[in-house]
Coordinates of C-alpha atoms in Angstrom, one line a residue:
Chain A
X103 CA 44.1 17.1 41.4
X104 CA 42.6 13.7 41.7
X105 CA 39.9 12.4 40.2
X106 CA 37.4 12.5 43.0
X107 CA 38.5 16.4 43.7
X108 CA 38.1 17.2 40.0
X109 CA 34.3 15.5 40.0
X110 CA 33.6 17.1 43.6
X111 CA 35.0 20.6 42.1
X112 CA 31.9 20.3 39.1
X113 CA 29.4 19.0 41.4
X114 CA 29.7 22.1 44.2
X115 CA 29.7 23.8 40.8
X116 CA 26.7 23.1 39.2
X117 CA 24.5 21.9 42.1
X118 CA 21.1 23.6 42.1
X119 CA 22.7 25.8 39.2
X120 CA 19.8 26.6 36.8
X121 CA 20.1 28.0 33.6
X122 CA 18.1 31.4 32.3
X123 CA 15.1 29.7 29.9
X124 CA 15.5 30.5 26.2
X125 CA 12.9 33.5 24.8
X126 CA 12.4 31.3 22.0
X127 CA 11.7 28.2 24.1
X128 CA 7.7 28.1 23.7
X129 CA 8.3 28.8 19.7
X130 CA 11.1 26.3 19.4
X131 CA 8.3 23.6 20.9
X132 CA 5.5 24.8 19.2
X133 CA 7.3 24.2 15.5
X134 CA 8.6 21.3 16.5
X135 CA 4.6 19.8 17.1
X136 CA 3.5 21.4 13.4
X137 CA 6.6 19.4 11.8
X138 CA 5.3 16.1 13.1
X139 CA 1.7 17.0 11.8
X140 CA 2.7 17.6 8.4
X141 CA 4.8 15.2 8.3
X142 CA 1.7 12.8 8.8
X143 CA -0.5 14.8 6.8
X144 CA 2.3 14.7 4.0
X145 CA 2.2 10.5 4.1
X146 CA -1.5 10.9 4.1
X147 CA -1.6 13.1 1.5
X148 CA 0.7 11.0 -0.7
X149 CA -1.7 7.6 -0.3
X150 CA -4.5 9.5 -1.6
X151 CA -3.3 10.6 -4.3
X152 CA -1.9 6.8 -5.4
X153 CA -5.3 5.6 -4.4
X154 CA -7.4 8.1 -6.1
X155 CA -5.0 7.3 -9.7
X156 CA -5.7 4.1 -9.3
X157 CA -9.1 4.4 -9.3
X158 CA -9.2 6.9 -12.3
X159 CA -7.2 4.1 -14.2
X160 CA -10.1 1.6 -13.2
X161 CA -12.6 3.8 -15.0
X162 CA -10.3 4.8 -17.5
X163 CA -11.2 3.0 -20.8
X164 CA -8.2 3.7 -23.1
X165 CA -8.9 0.8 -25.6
X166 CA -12.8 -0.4 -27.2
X167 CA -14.1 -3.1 -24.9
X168 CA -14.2 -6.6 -25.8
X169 CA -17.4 -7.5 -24.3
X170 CA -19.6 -7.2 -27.7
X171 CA -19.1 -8.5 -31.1
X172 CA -19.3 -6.0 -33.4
X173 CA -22.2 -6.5 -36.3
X174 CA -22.4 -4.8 -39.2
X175 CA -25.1 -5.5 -41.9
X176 CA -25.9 -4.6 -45.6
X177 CA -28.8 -4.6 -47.2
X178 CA -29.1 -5.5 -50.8
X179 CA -31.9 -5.1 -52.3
X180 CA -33.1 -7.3 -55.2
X181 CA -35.5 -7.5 -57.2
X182 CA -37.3 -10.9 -58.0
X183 CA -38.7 -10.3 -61.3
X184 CA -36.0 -8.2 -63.0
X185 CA -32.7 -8.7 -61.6
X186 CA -30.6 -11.9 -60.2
X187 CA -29.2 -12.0 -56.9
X188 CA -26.7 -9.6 -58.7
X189 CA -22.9 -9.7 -58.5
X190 CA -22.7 -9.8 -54.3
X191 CA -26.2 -11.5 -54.3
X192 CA -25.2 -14.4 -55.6
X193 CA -27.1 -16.3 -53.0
X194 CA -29.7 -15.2 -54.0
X195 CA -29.6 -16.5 -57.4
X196 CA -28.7 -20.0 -55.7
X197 CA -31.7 -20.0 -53.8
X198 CA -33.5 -19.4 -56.8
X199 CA -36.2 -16.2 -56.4
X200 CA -38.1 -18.3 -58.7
X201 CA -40.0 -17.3 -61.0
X202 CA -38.6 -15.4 -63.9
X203 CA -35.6 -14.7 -62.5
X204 CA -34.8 -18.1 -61.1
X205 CA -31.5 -19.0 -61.7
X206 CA -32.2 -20.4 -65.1
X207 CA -33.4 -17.3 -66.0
X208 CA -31.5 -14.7 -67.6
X209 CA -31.2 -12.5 -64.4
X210 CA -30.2 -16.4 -62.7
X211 CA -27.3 -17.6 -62.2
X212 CA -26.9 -18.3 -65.9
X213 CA -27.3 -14.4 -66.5
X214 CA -25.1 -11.8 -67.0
X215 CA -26.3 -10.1 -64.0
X216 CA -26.7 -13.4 -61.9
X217 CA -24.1 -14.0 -59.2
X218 CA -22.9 -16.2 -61.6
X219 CA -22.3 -14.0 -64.9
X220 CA -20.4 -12.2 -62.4
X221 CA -17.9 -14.7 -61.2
X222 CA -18.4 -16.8 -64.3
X223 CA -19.8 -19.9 -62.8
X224 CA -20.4 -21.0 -66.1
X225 CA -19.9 -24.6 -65.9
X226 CA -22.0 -27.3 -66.0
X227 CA -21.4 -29.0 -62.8
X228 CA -22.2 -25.7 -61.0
X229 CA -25.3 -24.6 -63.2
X230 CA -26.4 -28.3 -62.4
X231 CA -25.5 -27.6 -58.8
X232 CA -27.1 -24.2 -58.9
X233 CA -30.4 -25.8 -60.2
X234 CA -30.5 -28.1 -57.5
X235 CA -30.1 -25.4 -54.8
X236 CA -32.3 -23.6 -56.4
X237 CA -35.2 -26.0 -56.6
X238 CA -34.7 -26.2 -53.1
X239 CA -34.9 -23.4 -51.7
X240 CA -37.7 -22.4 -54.2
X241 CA -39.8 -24.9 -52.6
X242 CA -39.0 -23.6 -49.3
X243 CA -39.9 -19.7 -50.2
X244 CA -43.3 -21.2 -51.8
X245 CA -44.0 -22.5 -48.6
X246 CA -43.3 -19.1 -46.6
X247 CA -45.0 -16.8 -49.3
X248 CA -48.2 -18.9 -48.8
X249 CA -47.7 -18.8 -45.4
X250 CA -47.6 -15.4 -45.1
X251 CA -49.1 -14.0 -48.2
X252 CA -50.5 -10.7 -47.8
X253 CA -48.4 -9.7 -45.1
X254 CA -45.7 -6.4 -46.2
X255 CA -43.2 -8.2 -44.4
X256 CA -41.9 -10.6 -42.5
X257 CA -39.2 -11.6 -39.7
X258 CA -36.0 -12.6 -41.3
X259 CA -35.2 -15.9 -40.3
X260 CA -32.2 -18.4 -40.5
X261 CA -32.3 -20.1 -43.4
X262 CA -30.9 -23.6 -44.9
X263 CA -29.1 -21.7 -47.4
X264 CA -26.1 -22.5 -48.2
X265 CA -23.7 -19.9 -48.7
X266 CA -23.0 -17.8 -52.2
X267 CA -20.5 -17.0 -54.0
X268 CA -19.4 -14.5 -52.5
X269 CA -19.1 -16.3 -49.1
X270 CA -21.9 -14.3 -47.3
X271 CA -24.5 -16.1 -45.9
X272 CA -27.8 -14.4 -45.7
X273 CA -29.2 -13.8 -42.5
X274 CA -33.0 -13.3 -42.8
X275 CA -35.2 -13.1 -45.8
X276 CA -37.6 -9.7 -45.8
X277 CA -41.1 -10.5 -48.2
X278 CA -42.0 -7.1 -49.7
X279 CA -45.6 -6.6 -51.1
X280 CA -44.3 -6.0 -54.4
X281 CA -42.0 -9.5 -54.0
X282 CA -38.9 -8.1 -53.8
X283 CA -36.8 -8.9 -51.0
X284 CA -34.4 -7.5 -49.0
X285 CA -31.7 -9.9 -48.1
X286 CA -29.7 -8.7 -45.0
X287 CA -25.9 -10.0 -44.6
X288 CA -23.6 -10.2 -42.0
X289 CA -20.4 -9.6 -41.9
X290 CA -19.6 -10.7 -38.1
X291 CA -16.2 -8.7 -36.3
X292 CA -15.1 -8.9 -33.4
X293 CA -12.9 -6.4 -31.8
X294 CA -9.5 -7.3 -29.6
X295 CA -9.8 -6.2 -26.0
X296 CA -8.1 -2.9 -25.6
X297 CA -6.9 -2.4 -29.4
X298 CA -9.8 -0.6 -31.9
X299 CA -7.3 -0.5 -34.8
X300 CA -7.1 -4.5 -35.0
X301 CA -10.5 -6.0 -36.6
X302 CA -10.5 -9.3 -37.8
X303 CA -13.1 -10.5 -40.0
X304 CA -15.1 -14.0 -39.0
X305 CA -13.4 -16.2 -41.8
X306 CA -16.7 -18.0 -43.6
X307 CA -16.0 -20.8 -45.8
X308 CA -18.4 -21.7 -48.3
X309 CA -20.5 -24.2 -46.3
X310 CA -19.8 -23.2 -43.3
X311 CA -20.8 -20.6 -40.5
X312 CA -19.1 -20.1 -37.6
X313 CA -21.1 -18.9 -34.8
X314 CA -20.1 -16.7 -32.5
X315 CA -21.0 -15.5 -29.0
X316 CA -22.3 -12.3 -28.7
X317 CA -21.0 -11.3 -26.0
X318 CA -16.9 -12.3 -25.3
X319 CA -17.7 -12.4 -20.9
X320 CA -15.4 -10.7 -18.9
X321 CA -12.6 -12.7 -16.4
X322 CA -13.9 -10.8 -13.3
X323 CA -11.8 -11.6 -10.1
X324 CA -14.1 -12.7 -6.9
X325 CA -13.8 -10.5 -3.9
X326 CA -12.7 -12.0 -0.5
X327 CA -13.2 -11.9 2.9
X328 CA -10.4 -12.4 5.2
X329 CA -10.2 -13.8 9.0
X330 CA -6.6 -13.2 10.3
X331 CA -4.8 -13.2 13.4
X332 CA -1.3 -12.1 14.3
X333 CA 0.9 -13.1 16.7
X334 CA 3.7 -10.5 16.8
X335 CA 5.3 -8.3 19.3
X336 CA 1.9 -6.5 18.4
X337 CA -0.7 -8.9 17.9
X338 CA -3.6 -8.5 16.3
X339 CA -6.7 -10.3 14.9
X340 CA -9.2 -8.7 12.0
X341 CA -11.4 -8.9 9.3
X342 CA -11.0 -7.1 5.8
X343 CA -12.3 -7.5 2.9
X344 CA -10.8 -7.1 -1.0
X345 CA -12.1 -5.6 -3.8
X346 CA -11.3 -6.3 -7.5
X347 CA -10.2 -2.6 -8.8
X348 CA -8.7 -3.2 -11.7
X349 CA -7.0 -5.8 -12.9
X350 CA -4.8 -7.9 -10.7
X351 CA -5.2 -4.7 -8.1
X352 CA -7.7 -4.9 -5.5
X353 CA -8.8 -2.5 -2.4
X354 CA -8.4 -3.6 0.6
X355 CA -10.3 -2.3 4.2
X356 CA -11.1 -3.7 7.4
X357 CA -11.3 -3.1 10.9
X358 CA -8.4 -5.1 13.0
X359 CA -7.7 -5.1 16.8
X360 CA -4.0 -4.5 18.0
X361 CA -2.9 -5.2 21.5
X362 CA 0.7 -3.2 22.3
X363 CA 2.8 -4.0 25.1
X364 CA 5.4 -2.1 26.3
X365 CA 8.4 -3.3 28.4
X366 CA 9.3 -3.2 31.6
X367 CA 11.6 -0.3 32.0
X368 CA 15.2 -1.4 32.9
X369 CA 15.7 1.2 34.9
X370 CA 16.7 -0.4 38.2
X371 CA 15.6 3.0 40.1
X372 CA 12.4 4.0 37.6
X373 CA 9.9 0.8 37.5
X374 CA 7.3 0.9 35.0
X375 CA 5.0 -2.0 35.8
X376 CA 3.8 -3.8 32.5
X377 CA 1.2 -2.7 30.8
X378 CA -0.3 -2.6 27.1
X379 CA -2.4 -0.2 24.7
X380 CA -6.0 -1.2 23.5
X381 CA -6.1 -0.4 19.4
X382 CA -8.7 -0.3 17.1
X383 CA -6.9 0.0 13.6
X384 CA -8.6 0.9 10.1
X385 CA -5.9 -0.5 7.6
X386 CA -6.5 0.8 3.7
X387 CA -4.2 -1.2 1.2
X388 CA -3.7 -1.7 -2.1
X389 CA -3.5 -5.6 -2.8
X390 CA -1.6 -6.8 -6.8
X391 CA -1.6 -10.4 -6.8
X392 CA -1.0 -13.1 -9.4
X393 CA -2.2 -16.5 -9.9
X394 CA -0.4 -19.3 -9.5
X395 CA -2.6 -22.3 -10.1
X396 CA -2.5 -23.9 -6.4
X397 CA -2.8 -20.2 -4.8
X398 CA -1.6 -17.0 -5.0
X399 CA 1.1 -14.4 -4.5
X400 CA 0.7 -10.7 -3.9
X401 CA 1.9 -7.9 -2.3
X402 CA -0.7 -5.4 -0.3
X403 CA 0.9 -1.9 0.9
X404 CA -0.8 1.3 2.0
X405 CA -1.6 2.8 5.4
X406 CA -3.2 1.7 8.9
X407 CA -5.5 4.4 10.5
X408 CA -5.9 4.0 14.3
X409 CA -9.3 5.0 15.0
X410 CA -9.2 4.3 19.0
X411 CA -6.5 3.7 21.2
X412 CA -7.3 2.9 25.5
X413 CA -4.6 1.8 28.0
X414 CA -4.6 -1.3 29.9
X415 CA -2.7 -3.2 32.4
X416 CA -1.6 -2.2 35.6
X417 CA -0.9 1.5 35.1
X418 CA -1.9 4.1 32.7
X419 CA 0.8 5.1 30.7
X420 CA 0.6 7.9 28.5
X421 CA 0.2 7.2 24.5
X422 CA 3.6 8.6 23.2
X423 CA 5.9 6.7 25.1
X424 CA 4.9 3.6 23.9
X425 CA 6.4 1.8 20.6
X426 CA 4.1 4.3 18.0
X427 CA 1.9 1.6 16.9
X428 CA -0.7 4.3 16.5
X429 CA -1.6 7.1 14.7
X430 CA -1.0 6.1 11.4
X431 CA 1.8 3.8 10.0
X432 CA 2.9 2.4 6.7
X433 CA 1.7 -1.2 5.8
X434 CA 3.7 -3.3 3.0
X435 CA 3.0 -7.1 3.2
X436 CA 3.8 -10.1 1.3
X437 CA 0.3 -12.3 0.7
X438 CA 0.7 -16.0 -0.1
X439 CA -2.7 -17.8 -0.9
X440 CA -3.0 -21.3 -0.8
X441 CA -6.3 -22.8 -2.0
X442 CA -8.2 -25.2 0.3
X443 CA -11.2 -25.5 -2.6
X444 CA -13.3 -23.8 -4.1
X445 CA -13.9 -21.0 -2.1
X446 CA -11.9 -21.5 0.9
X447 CA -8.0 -20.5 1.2
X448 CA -4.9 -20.3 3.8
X449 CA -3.2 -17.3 3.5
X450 CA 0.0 -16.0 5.3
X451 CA 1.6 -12.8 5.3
X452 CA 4.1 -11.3 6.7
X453 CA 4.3 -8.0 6.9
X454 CA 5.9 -4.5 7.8
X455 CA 4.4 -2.0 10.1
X456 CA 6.3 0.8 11.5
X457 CA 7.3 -0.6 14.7
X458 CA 4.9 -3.2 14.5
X459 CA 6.0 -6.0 12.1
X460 CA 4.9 -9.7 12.1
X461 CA 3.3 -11.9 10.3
X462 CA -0.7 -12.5 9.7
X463 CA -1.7 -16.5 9.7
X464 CA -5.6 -16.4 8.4
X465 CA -8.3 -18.0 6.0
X466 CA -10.0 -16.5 3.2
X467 CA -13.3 -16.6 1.7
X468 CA -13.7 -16.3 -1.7
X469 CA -17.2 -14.9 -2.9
X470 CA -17.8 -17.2 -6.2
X471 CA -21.0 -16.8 -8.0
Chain B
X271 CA 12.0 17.3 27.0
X272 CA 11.3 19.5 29.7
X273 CA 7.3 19.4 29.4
X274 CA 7.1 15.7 28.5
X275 CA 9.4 15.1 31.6
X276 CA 6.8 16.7 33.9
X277 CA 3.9 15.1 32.1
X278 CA 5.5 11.6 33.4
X279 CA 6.0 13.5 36.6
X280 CA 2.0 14.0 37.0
X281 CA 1.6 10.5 35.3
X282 CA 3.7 8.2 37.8
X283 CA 3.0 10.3 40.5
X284 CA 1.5 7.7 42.4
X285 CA 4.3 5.4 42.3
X286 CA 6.4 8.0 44.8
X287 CA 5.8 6.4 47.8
X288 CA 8.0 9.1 50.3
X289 CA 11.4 7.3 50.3
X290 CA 13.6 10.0 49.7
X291 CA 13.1 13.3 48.8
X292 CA 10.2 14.5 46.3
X293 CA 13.0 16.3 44.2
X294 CA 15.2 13.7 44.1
X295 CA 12.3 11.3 42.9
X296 CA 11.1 14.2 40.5
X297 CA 15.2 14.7 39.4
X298 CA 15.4 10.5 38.4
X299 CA 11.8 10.9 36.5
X300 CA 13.6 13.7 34.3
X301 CA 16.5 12.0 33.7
X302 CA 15.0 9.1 32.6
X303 CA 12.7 10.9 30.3
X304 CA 15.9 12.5 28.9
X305 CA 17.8 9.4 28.8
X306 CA 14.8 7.5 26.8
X307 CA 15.2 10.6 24.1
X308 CA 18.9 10.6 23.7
X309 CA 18.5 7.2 22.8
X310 CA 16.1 7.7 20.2
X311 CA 19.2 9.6 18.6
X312 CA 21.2 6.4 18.9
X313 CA 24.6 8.3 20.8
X314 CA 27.8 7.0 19.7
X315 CA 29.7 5.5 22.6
X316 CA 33.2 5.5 20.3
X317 CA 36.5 6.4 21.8
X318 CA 37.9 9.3 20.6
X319 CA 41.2 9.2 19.0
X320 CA 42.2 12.7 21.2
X321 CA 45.9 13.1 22.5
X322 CA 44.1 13.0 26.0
X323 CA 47.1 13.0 28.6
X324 CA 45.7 11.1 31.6
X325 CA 48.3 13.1 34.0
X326 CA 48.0 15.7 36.5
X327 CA 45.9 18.5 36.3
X328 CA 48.5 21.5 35.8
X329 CA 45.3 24.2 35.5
X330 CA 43.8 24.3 38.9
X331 CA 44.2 27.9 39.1
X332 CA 42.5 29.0 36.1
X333 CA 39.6 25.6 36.5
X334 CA 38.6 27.5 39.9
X335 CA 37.8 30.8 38.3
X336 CA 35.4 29.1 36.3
X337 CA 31.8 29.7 36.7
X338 CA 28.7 27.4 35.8
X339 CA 27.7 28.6 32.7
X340 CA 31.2 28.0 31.4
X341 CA 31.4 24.2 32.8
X342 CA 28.2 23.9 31.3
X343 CA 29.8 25.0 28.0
X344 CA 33.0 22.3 28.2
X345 CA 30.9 19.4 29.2
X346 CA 28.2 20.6 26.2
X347 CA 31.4 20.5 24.0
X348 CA 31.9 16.8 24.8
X349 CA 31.5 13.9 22.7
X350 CA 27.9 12.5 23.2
X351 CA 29.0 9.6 24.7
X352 CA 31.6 11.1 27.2
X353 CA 28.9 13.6 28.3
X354 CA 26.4 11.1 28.8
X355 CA 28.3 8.5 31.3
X356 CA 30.1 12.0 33.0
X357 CA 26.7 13.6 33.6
X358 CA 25.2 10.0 34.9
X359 CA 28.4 9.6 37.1
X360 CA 29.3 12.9 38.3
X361 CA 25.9 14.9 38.0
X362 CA 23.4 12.3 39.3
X363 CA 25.7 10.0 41.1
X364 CA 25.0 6.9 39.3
X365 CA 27.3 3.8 39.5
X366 CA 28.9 2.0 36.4
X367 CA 26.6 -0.9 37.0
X368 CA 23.4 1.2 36.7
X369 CA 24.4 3.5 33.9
X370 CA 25.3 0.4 32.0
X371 CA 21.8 -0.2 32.4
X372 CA 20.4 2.3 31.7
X373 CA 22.2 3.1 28.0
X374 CA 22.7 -0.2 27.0
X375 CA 26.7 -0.3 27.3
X376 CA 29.0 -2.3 29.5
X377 CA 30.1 -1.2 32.8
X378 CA 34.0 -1.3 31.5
X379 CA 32.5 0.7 28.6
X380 CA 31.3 3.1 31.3
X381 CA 34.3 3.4 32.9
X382 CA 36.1 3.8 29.4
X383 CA 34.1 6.9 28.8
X384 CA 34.1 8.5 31.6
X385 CA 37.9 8.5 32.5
X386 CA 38.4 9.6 28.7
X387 CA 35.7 12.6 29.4
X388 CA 37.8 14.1 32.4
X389 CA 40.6 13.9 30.3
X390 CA 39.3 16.0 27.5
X391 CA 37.1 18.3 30.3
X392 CA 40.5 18.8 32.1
X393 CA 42.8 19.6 28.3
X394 CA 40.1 22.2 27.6
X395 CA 40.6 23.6 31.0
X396 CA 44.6 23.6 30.4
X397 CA 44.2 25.2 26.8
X398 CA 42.0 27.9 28.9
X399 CA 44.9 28.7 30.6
X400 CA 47.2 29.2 28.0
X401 CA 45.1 32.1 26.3
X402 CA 46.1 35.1 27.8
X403 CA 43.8 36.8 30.1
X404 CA 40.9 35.6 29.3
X405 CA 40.1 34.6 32.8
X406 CA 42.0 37.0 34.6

């Protein structure tokens, strides 16, 4: 049988043959839609859920936060007519309560119960340098007891004192009516970002105090605005915007236009004349970058949301035979900044969109305050 | 396949201008539907490493008492590739040149496939024959 008999024997066959349809043939259609829905609501599903721990781990504070200095004060309480500045008060018996107790006096330096019984500052050159600070700052707390005789109390204020024995510097000096005073003291910490078991004291040297901020300011990261355009085999050209999460991460939305062409059919008997799709995209990424002095380097992933989708060219072709640019798709592109100035920047980034890959050439604006 | 074949039918409708026959329009419509799915599954157009003797047919006998639903099952047992060219050539009456085109493969490929289809459609038919009385 030749070859042309042996083709001619299956066409007289199976010309206008038709087979019985399957019973199963509407279910078999039917589960094969519900498949490609879950399958989407799966990937939707699954971005959520890294979006939503991200943002739990933005308001997630784990560690104490470094933006205050921690104070912590003591009071001591002394007495100017019986008592010295007492063992930790020995600032006080170098500024010399006067009077009785002065530092000459018993409860003074000199005494037993005098900063300086305690730490046995009993040479001359300090008792002589004792004295001195004391006469000075006994002139000084003549002037503010006249000035504010009468009065219970009064604000503390810095004084010129310089600092005791014990290497605490007063912070304020409290007049009672019955001319005690309450000396307040400082002991300054600070507390290491993210770590409450490490607490390092402020290191105060006699003479010295080291002032610190009160507030350590936080390294916020600026959000930007981006113009981009695309020029792929779907090109595009948007606007989005990033904002600072957490960290180097940052949230990133928008609203982008995406012009799909299909191609000419090569069917030489079918012709599909050319034609393209309309798209109005929502993309919601997740940006990490890091600096790099001149610019930066990041990587952005997450998913594009077409929100409208209209056919254009010369005929209308239906939406799923086209390249599936919409719907949604998976995003994951590579961002390289490089700064123009202050608050200007190129940026490229090519990226990787199901069916739909390229590379995005735009500027950013950086909001600075 | 079936429905989105018919929703191109209703789509391009316009484009049928009356040369030829509606059905054959509407029969080129479907197999260009189907043709655009099978490629999504990427066919293999591999040879076959089958003891395919390209010799006479010794089963004529037993290949006429065939019916359609059994053709239908040999050719369904072919390779995807075989099946593919054999039902653009034989089926639909499409030259080398144009299914070349239309899958993306060399006309010599074409040729290459189809010859090696009739060969394994026409050993099925002669291993038919040698089981006894099932078609008698």
């Amino acid at each position: 049988m030749r070859e042309k008999e042996f083709d001619q024997f299956f066409r007289d066959r199976l010309a206008g043959h038709s087979s019985p349809v399957p019973e199963d043939m509407w279910q078999r259609i039917h589960g094969k839609k519900d498949d490609r829905k879950a399958f989407v609501l799966w990937w939707v599903l699954g971005g959520g859920l890294v979006l939503a721990s991200l943002l739990a781990g933005r308001f997630w504070k784990a560690g104490v936060p470094m933006e205050k200095v921690a104070k912590t004060t003591e009071k001591t309480r002394e007495n100017v007519g019986s008592k010295g500045a007492g063992g930790k008060a020995g600032a006080e018996g170098k500024t010399g309560v006067g009077g009785k107790s002065g530092v000459e006096g018993k409860a003074g330096a000199n005494g037993k119960s005098g900063a300086d019984g305690k730490v046995g500052a009993g040479s001359d050159a300090a008792r002589s340098q004792y004295r001195d600070d004391a006469a000075r700052s006994q002139h000084r707390d003549d002037a503010v007891r006249s000035e504010h005789r009468g009065h219970a109390s009064r604000s503390g204020h810095w004084g010129d004192e310089k600092p005791g024995i014990s290497g605490v510097r007063p912070k304020a000096v409290v007049w009672r009516e019955d001319s005690s005073r309450t000396v307040e003291r400082v002991h300054k910490t600070w507390t290491l970002p993210g770590r409450a078991d490490m607490k390092k004291r402020l290191p105060v040297r006699a003479g010295e105090l080291k002032v610190r901020k009160d507030t350590i300011q936080k390294k916020k990261r600026p959000i930007t605005l981006d113009l981009y355009v695309s020029p792929s085999n779907a090109s595009n050209a948007g606007v989005r915007v990033a904002v600072p999460i957490w960290k180097n991460f940052s949230l990133i939305t928008g609203l982008q236009y995406t012009r799909v062409g299909f191609p000419r059919d090569r069917d030489s008997v079918i012709h599909i004349s050319s034609g393209h799709f309309n798209n109005i995209d929502l993309p919601l990424l997740v940006g990490y970058s890091r600096e790099l002095g001149w610019g930066k380097i990041g990587v952005n992933t997450g998913v594009v949301f077409n929100l409208h989708s209209s056919a254009g060219g010369d005929s209308v072709t239906l939406y799923r035979y086209l390249p599936k640019t919409g719907g949604t798709s998976w995003y994951l592109g590579v961002d390289l900044e490089k700064y123009l100035g202050r608050k200007w920047s190129l940026f490229a980034e090519p990226y990787y969109r199901y069916q739909a890959s390229g590379v995005s050439l735009g500027l950013r604006y950086i909001f600075k305050k | 396949m079936l429905q989105e074949g018919f929703v191109r039918i209703f789509t391009f409708i316009d484009q049928y201008r009356g040369e030829g026959s509606l059905e054959g329009w509407v029969r080129r419509v479907i197999v260009h539907c189907c043709l655009k799915t099978v490629a999504k599954r990427k066919p293999s157009f591999a040879e076959i490493d089958e003891n395919v003797e390209d010799s006479a047919f010794h089963a004529a006998e037993v290949f006429s008492m065939l019916d359609a639903e059994q053709l239908l099952q040999l050719i369904a047992g072919l390779p995807d590739g075989y099946r593919l060219v054999f039902n653009l050539y034989v089926m639909e009456g499409y030259d080398h040149n144009e299914i070349a085109s239309m899958l993306n493969i060399s006309a010599g490929t074409s040729r290459s496939q189809l010859a090696k289809a009739r060969g394994l459609l026409r050993s099925k038919i002669e291993n038919l024959q040698k089981l006894p009385n099932k078609y008698a």
